[in-house]
PDB file of C-alpha atoms in Angstrom:
ATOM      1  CA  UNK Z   1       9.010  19.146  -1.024  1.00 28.00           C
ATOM      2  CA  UNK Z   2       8.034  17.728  -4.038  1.00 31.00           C
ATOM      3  CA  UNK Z   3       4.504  17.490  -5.749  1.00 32.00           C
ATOM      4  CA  UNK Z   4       2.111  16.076  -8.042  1.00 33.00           C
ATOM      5  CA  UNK Z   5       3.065  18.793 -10.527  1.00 33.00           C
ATOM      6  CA  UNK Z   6       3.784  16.216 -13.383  1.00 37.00           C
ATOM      7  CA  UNK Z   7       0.499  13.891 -12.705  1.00 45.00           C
ATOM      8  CA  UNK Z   8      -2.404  16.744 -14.432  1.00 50.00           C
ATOM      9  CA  UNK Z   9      -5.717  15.897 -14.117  1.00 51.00           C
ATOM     10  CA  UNK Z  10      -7.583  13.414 -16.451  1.00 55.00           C
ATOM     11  CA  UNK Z  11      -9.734  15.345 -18.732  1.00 52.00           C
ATOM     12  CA  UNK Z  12     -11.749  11.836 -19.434  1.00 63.00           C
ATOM     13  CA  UNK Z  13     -15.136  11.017 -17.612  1.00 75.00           C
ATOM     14  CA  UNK Z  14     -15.665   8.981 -14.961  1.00 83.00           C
ATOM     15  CA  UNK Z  15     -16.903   5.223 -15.123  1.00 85.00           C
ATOM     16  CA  UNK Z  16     -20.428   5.212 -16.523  1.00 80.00           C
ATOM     17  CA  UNK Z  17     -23.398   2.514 -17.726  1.00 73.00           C
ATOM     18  CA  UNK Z  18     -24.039   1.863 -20.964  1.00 73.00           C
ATOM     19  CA  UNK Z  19     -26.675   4.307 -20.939  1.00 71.00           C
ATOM     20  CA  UNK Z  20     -23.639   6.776 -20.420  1.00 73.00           C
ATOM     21  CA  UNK Z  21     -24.751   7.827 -17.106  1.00 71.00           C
ATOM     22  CA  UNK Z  22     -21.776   8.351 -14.205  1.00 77.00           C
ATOM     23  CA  UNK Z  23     -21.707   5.617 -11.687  1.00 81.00           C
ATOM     24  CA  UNK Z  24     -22.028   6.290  -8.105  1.00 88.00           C
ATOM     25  CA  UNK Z  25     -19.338   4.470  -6.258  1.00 92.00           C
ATOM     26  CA  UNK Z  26     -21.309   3.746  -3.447  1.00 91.00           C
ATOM     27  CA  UNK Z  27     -23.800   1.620  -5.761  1.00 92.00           C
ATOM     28  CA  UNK Z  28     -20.447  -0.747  -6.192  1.00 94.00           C
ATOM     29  CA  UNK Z  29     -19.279  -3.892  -4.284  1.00 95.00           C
ATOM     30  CA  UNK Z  30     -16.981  -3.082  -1.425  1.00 94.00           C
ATOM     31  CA  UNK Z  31     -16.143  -6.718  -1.739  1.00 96.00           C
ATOM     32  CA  UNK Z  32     -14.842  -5.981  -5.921  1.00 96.00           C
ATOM     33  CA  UNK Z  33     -12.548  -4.185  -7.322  1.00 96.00           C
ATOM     34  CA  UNK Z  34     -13.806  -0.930  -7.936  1.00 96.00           C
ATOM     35  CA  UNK Z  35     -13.944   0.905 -11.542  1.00 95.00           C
ATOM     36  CA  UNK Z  36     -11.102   3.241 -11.243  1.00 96.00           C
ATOM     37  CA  UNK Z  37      -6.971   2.356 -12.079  1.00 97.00           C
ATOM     38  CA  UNK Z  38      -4.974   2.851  -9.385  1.00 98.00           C
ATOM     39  CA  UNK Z  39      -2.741   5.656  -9.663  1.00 98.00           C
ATOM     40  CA  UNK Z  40       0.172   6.552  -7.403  1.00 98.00           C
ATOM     41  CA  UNK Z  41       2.797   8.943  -6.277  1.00 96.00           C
ATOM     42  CA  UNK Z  42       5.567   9.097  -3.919  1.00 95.00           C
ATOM     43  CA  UNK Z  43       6.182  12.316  -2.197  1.00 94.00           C
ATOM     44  CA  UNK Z  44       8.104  13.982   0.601  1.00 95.00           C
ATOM     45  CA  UNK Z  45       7.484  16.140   3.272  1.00 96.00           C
ATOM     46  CA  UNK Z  46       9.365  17.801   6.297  1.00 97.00           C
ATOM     47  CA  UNK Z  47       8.030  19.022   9.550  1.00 97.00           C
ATOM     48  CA  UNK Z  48       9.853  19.637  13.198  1.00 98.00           C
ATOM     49  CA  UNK Z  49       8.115  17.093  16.123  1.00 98.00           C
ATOM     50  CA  UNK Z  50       8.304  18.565  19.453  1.00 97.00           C
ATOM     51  CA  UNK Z  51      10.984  17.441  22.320  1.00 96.00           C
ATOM     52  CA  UNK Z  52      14.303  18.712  20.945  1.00 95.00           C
ATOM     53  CA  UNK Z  53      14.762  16.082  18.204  1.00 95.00           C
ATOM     54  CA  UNK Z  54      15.398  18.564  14.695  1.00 96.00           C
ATOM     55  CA  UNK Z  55      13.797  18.625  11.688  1.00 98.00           C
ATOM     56  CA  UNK Z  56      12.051  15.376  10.483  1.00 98.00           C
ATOM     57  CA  UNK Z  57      11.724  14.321   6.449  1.00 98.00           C
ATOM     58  CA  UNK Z  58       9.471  11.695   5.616  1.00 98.00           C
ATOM     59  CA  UNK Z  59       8.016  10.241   2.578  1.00 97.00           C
ATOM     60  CA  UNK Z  60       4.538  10.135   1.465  1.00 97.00           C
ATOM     61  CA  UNK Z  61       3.271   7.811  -0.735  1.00 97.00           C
ATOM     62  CA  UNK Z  62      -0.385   8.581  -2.382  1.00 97.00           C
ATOM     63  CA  UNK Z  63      -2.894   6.068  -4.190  1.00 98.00           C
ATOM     64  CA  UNK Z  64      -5.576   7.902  -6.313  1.00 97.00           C
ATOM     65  CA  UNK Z  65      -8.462   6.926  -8.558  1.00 97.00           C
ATOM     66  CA  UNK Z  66      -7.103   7.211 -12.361  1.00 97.00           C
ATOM     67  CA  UNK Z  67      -8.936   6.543 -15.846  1.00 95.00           C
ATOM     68  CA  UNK Z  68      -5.761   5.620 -16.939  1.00 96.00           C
ATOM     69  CA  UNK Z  69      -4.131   1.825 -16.415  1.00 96.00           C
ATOM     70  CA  UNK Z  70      -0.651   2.092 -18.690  1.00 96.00           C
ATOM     71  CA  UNK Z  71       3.621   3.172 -17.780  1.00 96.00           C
ATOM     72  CA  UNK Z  72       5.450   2.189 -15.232  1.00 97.00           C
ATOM     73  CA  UNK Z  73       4.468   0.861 -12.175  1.00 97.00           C
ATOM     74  CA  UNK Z  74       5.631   1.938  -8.446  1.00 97.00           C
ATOM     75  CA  UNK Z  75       8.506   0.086  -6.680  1.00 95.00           C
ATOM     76  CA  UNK Z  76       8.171   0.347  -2.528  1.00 95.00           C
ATOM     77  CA  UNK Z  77      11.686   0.494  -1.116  1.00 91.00           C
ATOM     78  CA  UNK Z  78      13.575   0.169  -4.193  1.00 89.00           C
ATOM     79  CA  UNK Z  79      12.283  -3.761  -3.873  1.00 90.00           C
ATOM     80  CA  UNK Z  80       8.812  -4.651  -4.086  1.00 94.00           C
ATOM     81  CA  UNK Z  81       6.987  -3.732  -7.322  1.00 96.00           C
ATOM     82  CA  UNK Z  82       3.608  -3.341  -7.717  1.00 96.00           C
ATOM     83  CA  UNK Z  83       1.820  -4.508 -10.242  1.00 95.00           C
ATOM     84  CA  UNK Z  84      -1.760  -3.109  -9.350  1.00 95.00           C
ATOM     85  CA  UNK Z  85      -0.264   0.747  -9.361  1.00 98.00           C
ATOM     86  CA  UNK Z  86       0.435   2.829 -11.981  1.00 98.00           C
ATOM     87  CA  UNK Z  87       3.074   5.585 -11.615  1.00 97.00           C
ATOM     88  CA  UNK Z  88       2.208   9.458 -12.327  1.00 95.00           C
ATOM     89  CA  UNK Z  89      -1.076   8.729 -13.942  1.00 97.00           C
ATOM     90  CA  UNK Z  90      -3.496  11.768 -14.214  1.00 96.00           C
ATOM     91  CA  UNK Z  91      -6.142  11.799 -10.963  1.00 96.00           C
ATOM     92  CA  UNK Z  92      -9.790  11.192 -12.516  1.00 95.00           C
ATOM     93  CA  UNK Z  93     -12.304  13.773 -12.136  1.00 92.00           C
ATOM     94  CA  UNK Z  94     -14.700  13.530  -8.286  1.00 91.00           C
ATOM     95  CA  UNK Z  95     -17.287  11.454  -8.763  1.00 90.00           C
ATOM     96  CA  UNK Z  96     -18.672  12.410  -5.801  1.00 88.00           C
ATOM     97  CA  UNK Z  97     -21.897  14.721  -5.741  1.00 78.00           C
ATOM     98  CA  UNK Z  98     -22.881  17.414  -2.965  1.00 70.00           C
ATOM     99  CA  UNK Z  99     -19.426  17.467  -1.567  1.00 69.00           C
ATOM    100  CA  UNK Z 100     -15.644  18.969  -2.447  1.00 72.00           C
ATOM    101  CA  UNK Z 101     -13.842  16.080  -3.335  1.00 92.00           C
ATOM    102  CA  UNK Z 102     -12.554  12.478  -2.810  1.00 96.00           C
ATOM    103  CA  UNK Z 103     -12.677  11.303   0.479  1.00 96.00           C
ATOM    104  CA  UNK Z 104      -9.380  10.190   2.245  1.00 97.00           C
ATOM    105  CA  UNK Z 105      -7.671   7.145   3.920  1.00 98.00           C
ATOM    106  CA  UNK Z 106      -4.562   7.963   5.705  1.00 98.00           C
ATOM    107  CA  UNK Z 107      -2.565   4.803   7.155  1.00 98.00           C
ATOM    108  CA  UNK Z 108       0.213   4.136   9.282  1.00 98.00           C
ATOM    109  CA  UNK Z 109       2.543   1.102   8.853  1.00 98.00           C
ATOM    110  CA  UNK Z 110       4.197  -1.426  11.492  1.00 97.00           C
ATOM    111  CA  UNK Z 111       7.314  -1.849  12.813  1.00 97.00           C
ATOM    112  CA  UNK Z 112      10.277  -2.464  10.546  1.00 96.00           C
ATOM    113  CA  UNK Z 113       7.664  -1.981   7.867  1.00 96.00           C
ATOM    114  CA  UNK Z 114       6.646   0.789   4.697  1.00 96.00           C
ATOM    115  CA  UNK Z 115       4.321   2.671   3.264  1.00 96.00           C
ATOM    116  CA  UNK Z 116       4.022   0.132   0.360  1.00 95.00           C
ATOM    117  CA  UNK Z 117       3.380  -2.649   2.652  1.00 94.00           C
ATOM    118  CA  UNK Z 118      -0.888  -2.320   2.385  1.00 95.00           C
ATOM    119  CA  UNK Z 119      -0.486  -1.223  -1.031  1.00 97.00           C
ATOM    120  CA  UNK Z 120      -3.320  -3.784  -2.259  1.00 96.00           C
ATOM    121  CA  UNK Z 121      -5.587  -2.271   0.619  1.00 96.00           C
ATOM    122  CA  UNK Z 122      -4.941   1.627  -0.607  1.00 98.00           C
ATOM    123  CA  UNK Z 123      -5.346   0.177  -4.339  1.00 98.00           C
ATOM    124  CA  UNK Z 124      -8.953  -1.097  -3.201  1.00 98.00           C
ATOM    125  CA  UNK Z 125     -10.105   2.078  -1.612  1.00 97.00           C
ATOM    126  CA  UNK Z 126      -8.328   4.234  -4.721  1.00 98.00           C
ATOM    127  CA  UNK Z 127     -10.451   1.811  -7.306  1.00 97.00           C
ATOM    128  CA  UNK Z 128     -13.865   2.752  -4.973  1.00 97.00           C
ATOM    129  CA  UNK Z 129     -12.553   6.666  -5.603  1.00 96.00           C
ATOM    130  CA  UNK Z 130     -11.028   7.675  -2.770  1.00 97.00           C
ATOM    131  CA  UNK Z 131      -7.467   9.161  -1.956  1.00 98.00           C
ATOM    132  CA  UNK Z 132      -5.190   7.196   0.617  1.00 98.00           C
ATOM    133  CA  UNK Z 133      -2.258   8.514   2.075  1.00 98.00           C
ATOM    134  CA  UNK Z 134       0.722   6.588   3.750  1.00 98.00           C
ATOM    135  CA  UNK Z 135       3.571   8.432   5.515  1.00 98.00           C
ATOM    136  CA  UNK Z 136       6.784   6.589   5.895  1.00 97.00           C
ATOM    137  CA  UNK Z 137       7.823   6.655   9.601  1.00 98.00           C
ATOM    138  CA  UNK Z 138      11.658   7.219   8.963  1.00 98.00           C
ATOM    139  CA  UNK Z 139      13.647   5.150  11.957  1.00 97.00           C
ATOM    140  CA  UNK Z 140      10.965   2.748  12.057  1.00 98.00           C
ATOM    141  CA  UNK Z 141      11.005   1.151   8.534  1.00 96.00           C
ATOM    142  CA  UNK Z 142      12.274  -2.545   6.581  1.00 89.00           C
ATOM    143  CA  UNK Z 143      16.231  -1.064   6.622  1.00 88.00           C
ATOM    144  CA  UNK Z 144      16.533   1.876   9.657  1.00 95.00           C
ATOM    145  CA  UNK Z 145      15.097   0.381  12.996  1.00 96.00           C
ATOM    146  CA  UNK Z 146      17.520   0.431  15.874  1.00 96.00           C
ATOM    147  CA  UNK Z 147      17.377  -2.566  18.430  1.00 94.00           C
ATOM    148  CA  UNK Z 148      15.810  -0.500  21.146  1.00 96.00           C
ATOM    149  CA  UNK Z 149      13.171   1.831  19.624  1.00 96.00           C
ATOM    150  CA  UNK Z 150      14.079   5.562  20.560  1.00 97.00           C
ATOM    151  CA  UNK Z 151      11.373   7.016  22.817  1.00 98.00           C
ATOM    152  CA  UNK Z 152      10.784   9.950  20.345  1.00 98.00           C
ATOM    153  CA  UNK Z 153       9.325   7.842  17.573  1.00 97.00           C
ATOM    154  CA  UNK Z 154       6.257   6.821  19.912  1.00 97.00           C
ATOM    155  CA  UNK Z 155       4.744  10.272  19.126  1.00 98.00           C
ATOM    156  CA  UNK Z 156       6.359  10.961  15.887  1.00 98.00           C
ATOM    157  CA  UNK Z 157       4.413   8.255  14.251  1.00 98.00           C
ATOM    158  CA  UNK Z 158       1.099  10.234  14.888  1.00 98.00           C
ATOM    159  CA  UNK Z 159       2.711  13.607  14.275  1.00 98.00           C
ATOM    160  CA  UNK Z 160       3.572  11.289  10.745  1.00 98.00           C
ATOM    161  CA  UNK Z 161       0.109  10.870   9.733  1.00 98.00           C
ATOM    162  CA  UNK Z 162      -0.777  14.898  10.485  1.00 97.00           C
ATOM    163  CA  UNK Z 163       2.046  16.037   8.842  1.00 98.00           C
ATOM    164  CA  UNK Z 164       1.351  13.666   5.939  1.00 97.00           C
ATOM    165  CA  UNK Z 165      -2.343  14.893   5.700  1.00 96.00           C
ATOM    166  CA  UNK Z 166      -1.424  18.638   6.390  1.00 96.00           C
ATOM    167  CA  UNK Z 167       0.459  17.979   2.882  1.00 94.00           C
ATOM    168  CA  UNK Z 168      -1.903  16.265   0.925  1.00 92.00           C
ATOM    169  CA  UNK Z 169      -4.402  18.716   1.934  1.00 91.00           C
ATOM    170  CA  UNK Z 170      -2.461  21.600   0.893  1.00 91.00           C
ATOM    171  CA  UNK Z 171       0.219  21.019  -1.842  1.00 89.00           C
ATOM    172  CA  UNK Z 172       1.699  23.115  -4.084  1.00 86.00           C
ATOM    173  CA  UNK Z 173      -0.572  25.484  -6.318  1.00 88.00           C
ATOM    174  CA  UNK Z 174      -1.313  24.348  -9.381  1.00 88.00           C
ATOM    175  CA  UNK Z 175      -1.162  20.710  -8.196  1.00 90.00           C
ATOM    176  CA  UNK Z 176      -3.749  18.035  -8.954  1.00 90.00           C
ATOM    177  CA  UNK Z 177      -4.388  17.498  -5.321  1.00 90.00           C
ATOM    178  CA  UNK Z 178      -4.885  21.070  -4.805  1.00 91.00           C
ATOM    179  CA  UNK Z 179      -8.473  21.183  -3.621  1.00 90.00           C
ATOM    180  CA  UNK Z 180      -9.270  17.786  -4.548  1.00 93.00           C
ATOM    181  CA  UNK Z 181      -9.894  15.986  -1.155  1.00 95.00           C
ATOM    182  CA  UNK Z 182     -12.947  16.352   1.300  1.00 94.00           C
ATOM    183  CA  UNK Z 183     -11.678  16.717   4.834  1.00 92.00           C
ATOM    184  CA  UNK Z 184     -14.653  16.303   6.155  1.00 92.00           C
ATOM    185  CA  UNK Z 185     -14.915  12.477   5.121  1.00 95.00           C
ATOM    186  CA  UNK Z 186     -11.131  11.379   6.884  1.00 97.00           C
ATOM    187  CA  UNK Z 187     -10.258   7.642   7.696  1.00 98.00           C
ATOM    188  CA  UNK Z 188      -7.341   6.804   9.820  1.00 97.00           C
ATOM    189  CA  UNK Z 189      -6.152   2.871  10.007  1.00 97.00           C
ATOM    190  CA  UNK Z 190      -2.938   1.036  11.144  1.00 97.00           C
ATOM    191  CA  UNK Z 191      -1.184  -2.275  10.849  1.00 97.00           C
ATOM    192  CA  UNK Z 192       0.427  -3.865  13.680  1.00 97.00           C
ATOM    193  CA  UNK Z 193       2.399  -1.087  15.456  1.00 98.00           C
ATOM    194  CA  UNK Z 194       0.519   1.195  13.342  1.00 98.00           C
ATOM    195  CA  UNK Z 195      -2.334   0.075  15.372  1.00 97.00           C
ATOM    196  CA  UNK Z 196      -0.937   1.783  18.253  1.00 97.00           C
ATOM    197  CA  UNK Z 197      -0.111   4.869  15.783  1.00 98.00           C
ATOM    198  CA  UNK Z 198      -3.937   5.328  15.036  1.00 98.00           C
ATOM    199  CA  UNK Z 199      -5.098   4.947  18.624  1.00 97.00           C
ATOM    200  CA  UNK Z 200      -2.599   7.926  19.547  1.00 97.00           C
ATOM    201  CA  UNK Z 201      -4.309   9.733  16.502  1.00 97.00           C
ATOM    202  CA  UNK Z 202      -8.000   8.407  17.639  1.00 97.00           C
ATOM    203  CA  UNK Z 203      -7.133  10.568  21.177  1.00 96.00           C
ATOM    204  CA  UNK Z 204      -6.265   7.807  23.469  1.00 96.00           C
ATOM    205  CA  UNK Z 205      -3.719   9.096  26.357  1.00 94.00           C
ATOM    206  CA  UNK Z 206      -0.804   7.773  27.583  1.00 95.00           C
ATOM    207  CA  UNK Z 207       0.293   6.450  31.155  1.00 95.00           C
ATOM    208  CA  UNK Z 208       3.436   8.457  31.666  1.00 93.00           C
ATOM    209  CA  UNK Z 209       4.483   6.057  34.997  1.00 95.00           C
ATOM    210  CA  UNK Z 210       4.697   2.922  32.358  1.00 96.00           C
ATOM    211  CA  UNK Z 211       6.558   4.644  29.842  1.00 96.00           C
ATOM    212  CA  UNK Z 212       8.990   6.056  32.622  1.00 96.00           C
ATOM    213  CA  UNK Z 213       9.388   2.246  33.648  1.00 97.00           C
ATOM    214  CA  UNK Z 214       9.706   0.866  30.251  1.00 97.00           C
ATOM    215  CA  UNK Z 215      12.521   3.936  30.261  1.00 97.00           C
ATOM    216  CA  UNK Z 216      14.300   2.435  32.886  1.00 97.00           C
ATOM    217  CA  UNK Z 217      14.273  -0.840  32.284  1.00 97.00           C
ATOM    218  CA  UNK Z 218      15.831   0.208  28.608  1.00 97.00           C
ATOM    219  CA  UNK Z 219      13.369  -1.172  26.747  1.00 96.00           C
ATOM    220  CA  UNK Z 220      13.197   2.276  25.050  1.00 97.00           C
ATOM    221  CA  UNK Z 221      16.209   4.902  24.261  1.00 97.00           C
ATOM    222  CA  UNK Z 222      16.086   8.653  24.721  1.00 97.00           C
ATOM    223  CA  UNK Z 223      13.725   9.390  27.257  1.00 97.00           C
ATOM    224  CA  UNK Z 224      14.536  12.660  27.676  1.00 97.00           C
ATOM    225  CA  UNK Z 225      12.234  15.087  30.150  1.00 97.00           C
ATOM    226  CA  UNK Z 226      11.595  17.030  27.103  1.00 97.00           C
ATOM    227  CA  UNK Z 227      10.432  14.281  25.064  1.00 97.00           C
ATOM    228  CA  UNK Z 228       8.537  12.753  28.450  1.00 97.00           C
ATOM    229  CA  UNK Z 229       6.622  16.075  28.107  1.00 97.00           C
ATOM    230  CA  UNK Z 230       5.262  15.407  24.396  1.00 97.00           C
ATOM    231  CA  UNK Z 231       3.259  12.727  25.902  1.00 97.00           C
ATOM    232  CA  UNK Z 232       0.782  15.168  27.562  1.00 96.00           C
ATOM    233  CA  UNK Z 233       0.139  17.255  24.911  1.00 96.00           C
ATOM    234  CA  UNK Z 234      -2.658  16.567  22.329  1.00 96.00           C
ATOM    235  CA  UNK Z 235      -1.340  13.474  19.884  1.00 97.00           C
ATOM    236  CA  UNK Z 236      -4.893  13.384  18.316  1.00 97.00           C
ATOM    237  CA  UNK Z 237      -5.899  14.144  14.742  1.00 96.00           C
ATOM    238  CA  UNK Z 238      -9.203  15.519  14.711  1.00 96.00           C
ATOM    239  CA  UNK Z 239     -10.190  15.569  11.155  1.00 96.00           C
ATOM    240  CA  UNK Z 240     -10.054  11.944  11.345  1.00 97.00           C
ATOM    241  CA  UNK Z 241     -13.586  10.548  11.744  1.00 96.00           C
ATOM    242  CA  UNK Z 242     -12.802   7.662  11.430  1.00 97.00           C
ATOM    243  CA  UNK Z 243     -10.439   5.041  13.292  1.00 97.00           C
ATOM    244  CA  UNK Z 244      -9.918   1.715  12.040  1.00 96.00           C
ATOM    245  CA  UNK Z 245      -6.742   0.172  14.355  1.00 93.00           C
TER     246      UNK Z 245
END
């Protein structure tokens, strides 16, 4: 898997008053820009989802506050650049006092979608100092979605967003991120069918008689007993404390 290995840390200060005193990012506008550049990374991961379905690679794409605003800027799906991101910059120093680090957005995407699809909404909460992380659900994105969704993916997208935070929480040694995120301050939101992603992740359950007859009907591939099984096992993320779907 790669890492933030190339990014280093910025050795600048963080946004202060004229006076030269650090800012306190809760003291700005939720409804601005905050004072931060937007820095961001794209990353991968691999982890192996329950029901008999192999190993599973997916990318992860990170927004982070920055001091720096120069380079090249990220392109999401070899399409769509973005010209509120900067590429590789160096992570700004916490701003945040009486804690261990920045606190963390993790969000899923919807159907036929990407991770760079809320890329102005990670930019925000990166500008306001905070980390967000955005796992690519692989089968489900812009260019690799069958016609009839597979029934596996229905928990892989949660087991996304775990995996995706397992790995942001503990990359490589040495890397900027190492140690730099608070897991006790953890947001979870969703678009669209990532709505349904961060319900699974908020705890909800599932009705296994409605997914048989959505089975049947073949509005879903795949259902496997083995993969009928994953359904009543725990799905939740727990360090989230917060769900926004």
């Amino acid at each position: 898997a790669c890492c933030l290995a190339g990014c280093g840390t910025d050795d600048s200060t963080n946004p202060a008053d004229d006076a030269g005193t650090p800012l306190d990012p809760l003291s700005w506008s939720v409804l601005e820009p905050g004072q931060y550049a937007c820095g961001h990374r794209q990353l991968t991961t691999t982890y192996t989802p329950p029901g008999d379905v192999g190993e599973r690679t997916i990318p992860v794409h990170v927004w982070y506050p920055s001091m720096v605003a120069e380079g090249d800027q990220p392109k999401y799906s070899a399409l769509f650049v973005d010209e509120h991101a900067w590429e590789d910059v160096p992570l700004a120093p916490s701003p945040w006092k009486g804690n261990d680090g920045f606190p963390v957005l993790v969000h899923s995407h919807g159907h036929k979608g990407f991770a760079g699809n809320s890329a102005r909404l990670m930019c925000h909460l990166a500008s306001h100092g905070w980390v967000a992380v955005a796992p690519e659900h692989v089968g489900n994105t812009l260019g690799d979605t069958p016609d009839v969704r597979p029934l596996a993916l229905y928990y892989e997208r949660p087991l996304d967003v775990r995996a995706a935070l397992d790995f942001a929480a503990k990359p490589a040694a040495g890397d900027p991120l190492e140690g730099a995120l608070d897991l006790s301050r953890v947001a979870m939101s969703g678009h669209s069918f990532g709505t349904y992603t961060a319900w699974a992740v908020a705890g909800a359950t599932f009705d296994k008689a409605a997914i048989q007859a959505a089975c049947d009907a073949g509005g879903v591939a795949d259902c496997t007993p083995e993969r009928m099984a994953v359904f009543e096992t725990d799905l939740s993320e727990k360090r989230a404390k917060v769900v926004v779907p």
